[in-house]
XYZ file of C-alpha atoms in Angstrom:
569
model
C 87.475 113.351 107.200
C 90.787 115.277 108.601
C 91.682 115.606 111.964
C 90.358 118.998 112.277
C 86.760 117.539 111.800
C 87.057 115.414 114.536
C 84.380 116.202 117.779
C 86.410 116.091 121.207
C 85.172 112.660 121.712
C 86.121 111.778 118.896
C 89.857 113.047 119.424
C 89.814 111.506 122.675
C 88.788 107.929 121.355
C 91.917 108.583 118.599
C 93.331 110.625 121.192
C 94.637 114.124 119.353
C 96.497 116.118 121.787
C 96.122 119.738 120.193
C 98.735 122.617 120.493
C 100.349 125.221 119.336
C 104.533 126.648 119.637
C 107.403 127.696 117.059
C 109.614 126.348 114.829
C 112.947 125.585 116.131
C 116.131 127.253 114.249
C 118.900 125.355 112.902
C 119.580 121.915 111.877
C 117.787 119.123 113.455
C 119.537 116.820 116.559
C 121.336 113.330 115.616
C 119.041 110.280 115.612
C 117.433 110.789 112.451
C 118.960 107.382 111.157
C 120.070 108.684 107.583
C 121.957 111.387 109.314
C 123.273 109.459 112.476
C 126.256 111.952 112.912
C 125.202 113.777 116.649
C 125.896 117.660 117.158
C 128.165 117.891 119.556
C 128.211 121.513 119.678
C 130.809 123.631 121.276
C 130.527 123.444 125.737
C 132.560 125.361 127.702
C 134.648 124.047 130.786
C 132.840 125.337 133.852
C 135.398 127.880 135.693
C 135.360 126.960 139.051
C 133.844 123.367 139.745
C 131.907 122.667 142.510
C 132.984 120.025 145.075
C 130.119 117.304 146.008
C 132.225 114.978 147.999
C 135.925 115.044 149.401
C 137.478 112.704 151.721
C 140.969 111.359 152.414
C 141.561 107.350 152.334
C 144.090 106.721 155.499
C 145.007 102.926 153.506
C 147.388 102.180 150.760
C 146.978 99.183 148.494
C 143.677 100.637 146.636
C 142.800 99.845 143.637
C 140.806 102.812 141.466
C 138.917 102.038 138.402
C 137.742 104.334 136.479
C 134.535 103.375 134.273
C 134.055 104.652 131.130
C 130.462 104.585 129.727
C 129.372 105.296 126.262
C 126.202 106.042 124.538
C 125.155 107.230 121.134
C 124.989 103.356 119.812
C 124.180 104.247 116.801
C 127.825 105.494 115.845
C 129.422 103.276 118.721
C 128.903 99.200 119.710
C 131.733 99.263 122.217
C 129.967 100.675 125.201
C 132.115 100.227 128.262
C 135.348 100.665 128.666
C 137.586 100.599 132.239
C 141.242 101.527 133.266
C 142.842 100.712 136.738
C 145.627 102.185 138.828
C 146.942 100.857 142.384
C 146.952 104.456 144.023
C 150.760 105.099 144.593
C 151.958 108.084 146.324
C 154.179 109.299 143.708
C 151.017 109.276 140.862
C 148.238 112.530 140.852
C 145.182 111.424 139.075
C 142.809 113.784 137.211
C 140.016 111.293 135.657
C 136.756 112.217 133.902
C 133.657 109.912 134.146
C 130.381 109.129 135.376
C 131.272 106.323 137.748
C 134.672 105.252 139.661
C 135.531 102.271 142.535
C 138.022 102.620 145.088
C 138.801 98.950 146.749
C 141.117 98.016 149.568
C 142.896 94.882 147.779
C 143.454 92.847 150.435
C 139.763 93.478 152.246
C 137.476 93.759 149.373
C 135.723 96.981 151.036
C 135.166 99.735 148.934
C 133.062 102.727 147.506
C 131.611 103.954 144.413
C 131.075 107.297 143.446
C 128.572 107.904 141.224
C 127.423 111.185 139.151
C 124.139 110.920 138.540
C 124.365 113.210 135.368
C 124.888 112.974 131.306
C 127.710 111.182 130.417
C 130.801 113.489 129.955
C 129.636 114.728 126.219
C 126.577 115.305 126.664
C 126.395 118.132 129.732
C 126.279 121.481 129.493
C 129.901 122.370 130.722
C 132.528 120.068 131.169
C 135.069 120.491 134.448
C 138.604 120.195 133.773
C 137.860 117.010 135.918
C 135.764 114.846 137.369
C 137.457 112.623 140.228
C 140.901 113.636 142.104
C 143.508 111.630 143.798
C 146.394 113.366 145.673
C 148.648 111.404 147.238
C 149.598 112.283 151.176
C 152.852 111.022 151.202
C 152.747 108.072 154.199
C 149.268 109.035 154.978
C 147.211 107.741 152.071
C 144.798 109.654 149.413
C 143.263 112.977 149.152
C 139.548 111.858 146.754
C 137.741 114.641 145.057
C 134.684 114.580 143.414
C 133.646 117.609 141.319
C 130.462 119.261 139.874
C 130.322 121.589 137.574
C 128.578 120.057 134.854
C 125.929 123.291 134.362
C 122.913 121.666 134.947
C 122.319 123.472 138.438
C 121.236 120.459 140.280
C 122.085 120.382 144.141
C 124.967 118.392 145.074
C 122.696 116.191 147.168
C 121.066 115.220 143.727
C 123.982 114.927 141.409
C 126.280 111.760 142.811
C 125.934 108.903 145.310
C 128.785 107.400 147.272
C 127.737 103.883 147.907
C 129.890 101.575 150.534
C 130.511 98.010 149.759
C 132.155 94.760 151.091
C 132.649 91.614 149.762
C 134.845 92.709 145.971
C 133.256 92.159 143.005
C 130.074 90.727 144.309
C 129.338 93.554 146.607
C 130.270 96.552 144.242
C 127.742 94.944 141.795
C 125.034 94.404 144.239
C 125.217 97.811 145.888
C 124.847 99.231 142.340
C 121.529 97.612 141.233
C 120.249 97.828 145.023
C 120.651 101.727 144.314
C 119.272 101.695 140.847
C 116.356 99.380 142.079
C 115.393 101.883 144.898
C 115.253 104.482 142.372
C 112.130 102.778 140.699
C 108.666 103.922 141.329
C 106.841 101.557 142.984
C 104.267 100.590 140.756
C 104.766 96.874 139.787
C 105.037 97.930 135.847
C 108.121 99.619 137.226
C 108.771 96.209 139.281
C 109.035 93.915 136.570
C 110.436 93.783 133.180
C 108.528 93.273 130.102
C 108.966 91.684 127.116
C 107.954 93.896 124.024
C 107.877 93.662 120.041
C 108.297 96.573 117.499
C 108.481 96.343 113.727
C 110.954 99.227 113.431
C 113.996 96.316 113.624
C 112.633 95.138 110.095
C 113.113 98.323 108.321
C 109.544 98.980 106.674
C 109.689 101.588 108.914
C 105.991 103.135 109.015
C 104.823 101.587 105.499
C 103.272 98.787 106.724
C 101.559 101.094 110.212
C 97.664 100.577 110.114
C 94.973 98.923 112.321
C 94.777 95.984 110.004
C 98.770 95.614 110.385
C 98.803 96.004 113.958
C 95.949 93.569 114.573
C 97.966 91.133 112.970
C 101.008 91.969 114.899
C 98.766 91.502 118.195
C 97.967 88.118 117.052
C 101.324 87.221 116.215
C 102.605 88.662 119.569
C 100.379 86.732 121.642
C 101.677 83.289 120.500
C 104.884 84.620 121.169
C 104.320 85.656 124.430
C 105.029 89.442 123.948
C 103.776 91.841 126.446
C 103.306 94.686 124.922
C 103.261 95.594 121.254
C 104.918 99.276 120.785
C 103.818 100.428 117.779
C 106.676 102.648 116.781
C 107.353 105.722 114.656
C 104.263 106.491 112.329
C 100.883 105.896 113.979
C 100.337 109.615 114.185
C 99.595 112.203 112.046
C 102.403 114.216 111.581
C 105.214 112.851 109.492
C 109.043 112.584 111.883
C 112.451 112.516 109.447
C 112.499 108.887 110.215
C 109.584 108.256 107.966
C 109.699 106.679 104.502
C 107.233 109.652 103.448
C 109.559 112.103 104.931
C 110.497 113.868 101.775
C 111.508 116.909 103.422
C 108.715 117.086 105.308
C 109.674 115.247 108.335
C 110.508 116.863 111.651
C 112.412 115.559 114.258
C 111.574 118.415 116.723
C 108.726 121.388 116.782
C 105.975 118.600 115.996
C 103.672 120.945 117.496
C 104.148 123.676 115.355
C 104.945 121.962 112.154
C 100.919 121.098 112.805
C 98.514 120.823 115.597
C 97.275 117.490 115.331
C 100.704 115.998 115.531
C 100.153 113.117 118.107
C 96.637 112.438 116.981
C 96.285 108.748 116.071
C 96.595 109.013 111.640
C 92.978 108.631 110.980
C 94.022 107.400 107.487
C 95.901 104.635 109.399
C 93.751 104.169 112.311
C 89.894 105.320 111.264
C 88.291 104.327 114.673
C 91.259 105.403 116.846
C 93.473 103.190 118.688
C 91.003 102.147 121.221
C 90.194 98.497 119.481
C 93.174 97.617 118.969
C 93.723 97.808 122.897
C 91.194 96.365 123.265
C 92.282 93.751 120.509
C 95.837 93.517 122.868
C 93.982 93.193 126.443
C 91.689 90.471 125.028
C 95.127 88.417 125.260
C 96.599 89.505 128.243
C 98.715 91.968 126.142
C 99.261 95.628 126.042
C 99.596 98.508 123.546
C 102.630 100.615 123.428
C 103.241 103.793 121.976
C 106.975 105.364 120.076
C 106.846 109.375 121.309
C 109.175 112.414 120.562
C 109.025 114.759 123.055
C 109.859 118.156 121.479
C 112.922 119.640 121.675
C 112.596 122.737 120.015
C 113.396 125.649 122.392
C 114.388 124.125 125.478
C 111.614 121.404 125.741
C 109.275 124.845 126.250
C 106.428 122.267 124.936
C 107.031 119.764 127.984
C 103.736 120.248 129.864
C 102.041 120.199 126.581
C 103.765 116.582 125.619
C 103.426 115.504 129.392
C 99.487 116.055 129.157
C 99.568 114.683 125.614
C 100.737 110.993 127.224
C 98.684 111.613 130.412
C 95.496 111.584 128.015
C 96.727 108.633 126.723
C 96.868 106.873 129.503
C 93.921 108.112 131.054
C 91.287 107.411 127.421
C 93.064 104.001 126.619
C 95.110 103.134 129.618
C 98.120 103.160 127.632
C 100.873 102.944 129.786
C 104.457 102.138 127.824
C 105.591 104.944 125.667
C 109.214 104.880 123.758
C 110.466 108.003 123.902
C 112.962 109.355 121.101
C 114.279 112.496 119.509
C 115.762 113.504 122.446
C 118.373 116.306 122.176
C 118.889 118.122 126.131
C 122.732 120.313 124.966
C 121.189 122.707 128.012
C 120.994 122.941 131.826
C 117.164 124.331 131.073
C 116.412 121.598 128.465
C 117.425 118.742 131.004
C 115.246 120.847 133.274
C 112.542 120.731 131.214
C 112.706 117.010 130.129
C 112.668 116.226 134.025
C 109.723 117.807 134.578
C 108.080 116.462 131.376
C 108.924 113.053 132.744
C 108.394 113.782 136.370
C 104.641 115.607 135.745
C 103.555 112.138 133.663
C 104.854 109.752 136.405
C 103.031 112.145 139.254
C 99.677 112.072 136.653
C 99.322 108.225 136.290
C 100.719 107.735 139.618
C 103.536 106.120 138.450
C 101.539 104.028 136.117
C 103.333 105.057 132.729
C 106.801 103.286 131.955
C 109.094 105.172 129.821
C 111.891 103.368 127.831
C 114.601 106.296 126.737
C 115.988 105.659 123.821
C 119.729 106.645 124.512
C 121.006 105.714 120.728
C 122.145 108.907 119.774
C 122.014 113.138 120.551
C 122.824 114.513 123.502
C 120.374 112.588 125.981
C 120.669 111.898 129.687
C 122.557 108.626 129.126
C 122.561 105.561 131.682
C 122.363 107.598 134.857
C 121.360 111.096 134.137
C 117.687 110.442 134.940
C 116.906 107.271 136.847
C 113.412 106.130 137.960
C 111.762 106.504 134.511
C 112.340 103.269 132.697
C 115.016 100.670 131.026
C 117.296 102.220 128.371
C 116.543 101.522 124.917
C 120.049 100.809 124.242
C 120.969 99.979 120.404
C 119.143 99.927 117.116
C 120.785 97.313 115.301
C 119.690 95.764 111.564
C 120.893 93.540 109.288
C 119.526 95.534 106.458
C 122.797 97.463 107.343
C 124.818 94.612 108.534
C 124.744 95.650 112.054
C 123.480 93.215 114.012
C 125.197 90.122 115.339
C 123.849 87.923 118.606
C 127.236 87.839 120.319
C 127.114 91.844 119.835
C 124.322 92.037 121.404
C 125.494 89.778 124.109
C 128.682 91.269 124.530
C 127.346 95.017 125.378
C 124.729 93.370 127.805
C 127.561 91.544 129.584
C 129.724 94.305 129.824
C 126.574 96.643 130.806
C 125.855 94.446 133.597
C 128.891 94.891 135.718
C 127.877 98.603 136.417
C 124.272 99.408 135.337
C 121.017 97.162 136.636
C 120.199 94.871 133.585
C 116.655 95.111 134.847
C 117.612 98.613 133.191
C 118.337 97.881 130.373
C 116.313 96.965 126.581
C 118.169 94.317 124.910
C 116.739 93.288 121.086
C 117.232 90.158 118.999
C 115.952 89.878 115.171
C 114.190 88.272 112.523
C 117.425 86.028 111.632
C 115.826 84.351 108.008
C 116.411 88.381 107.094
C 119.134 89.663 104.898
C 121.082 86.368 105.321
C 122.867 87.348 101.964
C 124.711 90.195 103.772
C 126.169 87.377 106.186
C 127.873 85.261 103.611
C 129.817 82.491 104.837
C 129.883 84.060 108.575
C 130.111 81.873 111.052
C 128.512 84.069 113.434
C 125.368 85.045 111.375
C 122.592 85.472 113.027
C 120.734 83.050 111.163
C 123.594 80.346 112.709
C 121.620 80.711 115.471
C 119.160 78.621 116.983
C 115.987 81.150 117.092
C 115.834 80.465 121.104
C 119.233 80.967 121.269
C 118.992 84.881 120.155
C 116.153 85.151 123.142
C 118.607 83.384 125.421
C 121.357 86.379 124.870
C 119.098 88.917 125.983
C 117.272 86.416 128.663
C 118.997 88.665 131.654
C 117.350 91.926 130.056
C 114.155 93.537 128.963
C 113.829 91.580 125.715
C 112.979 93.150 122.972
C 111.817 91.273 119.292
C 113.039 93.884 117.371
C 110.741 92.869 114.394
C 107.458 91.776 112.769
C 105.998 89.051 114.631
C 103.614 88.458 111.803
C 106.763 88.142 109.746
C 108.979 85.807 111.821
C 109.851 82.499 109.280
C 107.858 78.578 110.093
C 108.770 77.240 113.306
C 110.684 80.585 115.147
C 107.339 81.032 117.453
C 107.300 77.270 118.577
C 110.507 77.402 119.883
C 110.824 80.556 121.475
C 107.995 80.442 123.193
C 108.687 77.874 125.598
C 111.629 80.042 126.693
C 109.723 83.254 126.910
C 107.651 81.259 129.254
C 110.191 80.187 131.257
C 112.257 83.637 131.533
C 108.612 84.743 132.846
C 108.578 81.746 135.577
C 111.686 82.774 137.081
C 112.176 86.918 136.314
C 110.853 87.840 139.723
C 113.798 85.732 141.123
C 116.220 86.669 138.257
C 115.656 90.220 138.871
C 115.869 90.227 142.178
C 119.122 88.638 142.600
C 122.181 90.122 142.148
C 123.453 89.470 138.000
C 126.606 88.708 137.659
C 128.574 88.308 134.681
C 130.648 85.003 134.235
C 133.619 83.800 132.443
C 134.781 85.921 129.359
C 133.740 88.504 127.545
C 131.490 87.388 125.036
C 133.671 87.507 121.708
C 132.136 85.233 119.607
C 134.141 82.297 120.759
C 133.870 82.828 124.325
C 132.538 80.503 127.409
C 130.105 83.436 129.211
C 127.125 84.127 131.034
C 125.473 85.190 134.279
C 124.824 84.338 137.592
C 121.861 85.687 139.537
C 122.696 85.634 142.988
C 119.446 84.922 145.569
C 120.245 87.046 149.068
C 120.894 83.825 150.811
C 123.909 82.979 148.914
C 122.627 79.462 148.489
C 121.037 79.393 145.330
C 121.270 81.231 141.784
C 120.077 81.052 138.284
C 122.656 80.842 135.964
C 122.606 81.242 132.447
C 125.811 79.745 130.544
C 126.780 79.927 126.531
C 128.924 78.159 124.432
C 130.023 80.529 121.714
C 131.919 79.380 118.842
C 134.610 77.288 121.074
C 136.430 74.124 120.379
C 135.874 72.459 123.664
C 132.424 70.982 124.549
C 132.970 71.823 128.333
C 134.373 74.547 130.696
C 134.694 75.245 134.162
C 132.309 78.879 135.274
C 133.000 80.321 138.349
C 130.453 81.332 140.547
C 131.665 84.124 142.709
C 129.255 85.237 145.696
C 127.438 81.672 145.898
C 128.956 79.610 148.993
C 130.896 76.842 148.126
C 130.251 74.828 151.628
C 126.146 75.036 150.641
C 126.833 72.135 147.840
C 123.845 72.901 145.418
C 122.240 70.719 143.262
C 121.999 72.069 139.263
C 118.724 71.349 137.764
C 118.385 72.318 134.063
C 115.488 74.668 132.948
C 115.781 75.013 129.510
C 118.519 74.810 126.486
C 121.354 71.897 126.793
C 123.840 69.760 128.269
C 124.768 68.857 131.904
C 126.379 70.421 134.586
C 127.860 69.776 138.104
C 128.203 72.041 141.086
C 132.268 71.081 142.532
C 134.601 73.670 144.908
C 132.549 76.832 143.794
C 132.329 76.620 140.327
C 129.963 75.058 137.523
C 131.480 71.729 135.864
C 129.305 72.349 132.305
C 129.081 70.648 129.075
C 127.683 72.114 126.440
C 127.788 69.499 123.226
C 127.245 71.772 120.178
C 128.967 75.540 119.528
C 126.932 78.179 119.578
C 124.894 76.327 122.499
C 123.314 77.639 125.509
C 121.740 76.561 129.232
C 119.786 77.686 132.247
C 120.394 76.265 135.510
C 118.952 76.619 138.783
C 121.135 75.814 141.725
C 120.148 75.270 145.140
C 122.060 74.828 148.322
């Protein structure tokens, strides 16, 4: 039977979501994953920027760091980068960006200004500048902060300037505050999840059918996965991503290429989706759903893809949607996309969580549309000998200091694959401990970025204790202020995170041993009070630990270790 046979209740069961629009000219945007390369396309400096803020600092002594964000994983792993300058009055600064800090050194009270736009590359227009300092001679700073970026927002809606005390601590708390307010309020918003998708084990949508996915439900449950996003190929139409693809694939017009696009493959999926959701609630779990909106002209198909999902969620109840493809090079496509996103949210009531893949194209990036979802931040395999743990941890570390980690998607692997492209690597994933690769992304959305059904003997039995312990204490993790401690991780780095409770009494922190010589080390705690004298109780992993003079006295007996601690004054 094809789709077009199908009654309306029958489509709505399988859910088909029926339209028509046009082709789209010219090549097809970056994130097709044979053809990572993204179209950066030719953007012209807008003429005369606008101003959103200007102000003049009356103290010397400020210190100005600029932050420099970077998306696109798929052709970059380094993903933040910063520079500093003590203001001087004999140095102009022109600096582009997303997000800068000005702090008084010797107070710790500062600002950030934030543009709540595409990263630098991917807007419209690009000013000659983004932030100004002149120097007043004996009088301090003149700060600027310019628009201009084409997308035709107000100036009320494009930055934030958000005052701070206390340094480090402060800066970093009155960032995730702001990015926390932005969330809707509807506790799937509140409170991350912890997902599995198959994609990370490269049979792309071969394996996709009910009998495949009612295994992976299975599997998931004794892992304790949330929700089960079934990715790329449960629906009719064939994306470039596919392993039918063949030159058939699209990666944007999926409405026109044919009309029963987003209906569930009724090859694949011959009742619909509806049992396996109900398959998924039967153990506390939920059904997720990989979704491209279109691209093709502008987004002109957004309030057809918005009331695609919106039947979703309203037949089935489906309510997490990964959303790829993405490619906004216009002020009217971002335009579009935010009301695409904004018209589901208003639909469900805030109901439907997004996760925005921000891999590759030309896509609103870490802060270009908050209030939808975490960033799905890196696809990493080791078919391709691209994934490493300490990777992984290293671009959530260095995330942290300036966007939420409740933000963020963070994804370990299936480490008994491809171990021959690892030879003799230390650092191999399959060195590690399988709780260990959950640990890394403990302060994140986690994300099993593989088969569940496929994971070797024994990986399930000893991650799941930890996934049940990162879900006893996320409403306190989150809600706390994460801090990153010690190094960078490197590979052979002490490291880890702090989550700072409001009363500066108590934290959780989370502490690794990379590949280092010495069994102990000495993690500061900034922000936690060193008069309240807390006690360290371990959670989970290993070792021993002792609060003394505002640090954490830890030992940590094999490399490559790990522990969580909960401290109390």
């Amino acid at each position: 039977m094809s789709a077009g046979d199908l009654s309306r209740r029958e489509l709505l069961t399988g859910l088909g979501c029926l339209a028509t629009a046009t082709l789209a000219a010219g090549a097809s945007p970056s994130g097709v994953e044979r053809d990572p390369a993204p179209p950066q396309g030719d953007r012209p400096p807008a003429a005369e920027p606008e101003i959103l803020t200007r102000f003049s600092l009356r103290e010397q002594h400020v210190r100005l760091t600029q932050v420099l964000l970077q998306d696109q994983s798929d052709n970059h792993n380094e993903l933040v980068q910063t520079r500093e300058w003590l203001l001087h009055p004999a140095e102009k600064l022109e600096l582009s960006g997303n997000l800068f800090v000005l702090e008084h050194v010797l107070t710790g009270r500062g600002r950030v200004l934030l543009k709540l736009e595409p990263l630098p590359h991917a807007r419209p227009q690009r000013p000659a500048a983004d932030l100004r300092v002149l120097p007043r001679g004996d009088t301090g700073f003149d700060v600027t902060l310019f628009g201009g970026s084409g997308l035709g927002q107000p100036a009320a809606e494009s930055f934030v300037d958000l005052a701070y005390e206390d340094g480090v601590v402060g800066r970093t708390r009155a960032l995730q505050q702001f990015q926390r307010s932005r969330r809707p309020a509807h506790p799937e918003h509140r409170t991350p999840r912890f997902y599995s998708n198959t994609w990370g084990d490269r049979s792309r949508d071969t394996r996709i059918n009910a009998a495949f996915i009612a295994q992976e439900i299975e599997a998931a449950a004794r892992l304790g996965v949330e929700v089960v996003q079934i990715d790329d190929g449960w629906q009719s139409g064939i994306s470039s991503n596919s392993a039918r693809s063949a030159g058939k694939g699209v990666w944007e017009g999926f409405w026109a290429s044919r009309p029963d696009y987003w209906v569930p493959d009724p090859a694949k999926f011959p009742q619909g989706l509806k049992p396996l959701v109900d398959q998924a609630a039967r153990h506390g779990l939920k059904l997720g759903l990989w979704f491209a909106a279109d691209s093709v002209h502008e987004f002109a198909n957004w309030e057809k893809d918005a009331a695609c999902l919106v039947a979703f969620h309203r037949e089935l109840g489906i309510q997490h949607f990964k959303i790829d493809s993405v490619y906004a090079p216009t002020a009217l496509a971002h335009a579009n996309l935010r009301r695409f996103f904004h018209r589901v949210l208003a639909d469900t009531q805030g109901a439907v969580v997004f996760d925005l893949d921000v891999t590759a194209s030309l896509r609103p990036g870490y802060f270009g549309l908050l209030g939808t979802g975490p960033l799905f931040v890196e696809n990493r395999y080791t078919d391709w000998h691209r994934y490493w743990p300490h990777q992984t941890l290293r671009n959530l570390w260095q995330l942290a200091w300036w966007v939420d980690p409740a933000r963020l998607r963070m994804e370990f692997l299936n480490p008994a694959r491809n171990t021959e492209k690892y030879p003799d690597d230390p650092l191999a994933p399959a060195r590690h401990a399988p709780a260990a690769l959950f640990a890394a992304i403990f302060c994140s959305n986690p994300l099993g970025w593989f088969e569940c059904s496929s994971l070797p003997p024994g990986f399930i039995e000893e991650v799941a204790p930890l996934v049940r312990t990162w879900k006893t204490v996320r409403d306190a993790l989150f809600a706390g202020t994460i801090v990153p401690l010690g190094g960078a991780p490197d590979g052979v780095a002490w490291t880890g995170f702090a989550s700072l409770a409001a009363d500066g009494r108590s934290a959780l922190v989370l502490a690794f041993r990379e590949l280092n010589p010495s069994a102990s080390n000495r993690l500061a705690v900034p922000g936690l009070s060193a008069a309240a004298g807390p006690t360290a109780e371990r959670l989970a992993g290993t070792g021993a630990a002792t609060w003394r003079d505002g640090a954490l006295d830890l030992q940590i007996d094999h490399p490559l270790g790990w522990s969580l601690w909960r401290l109390r004054g």
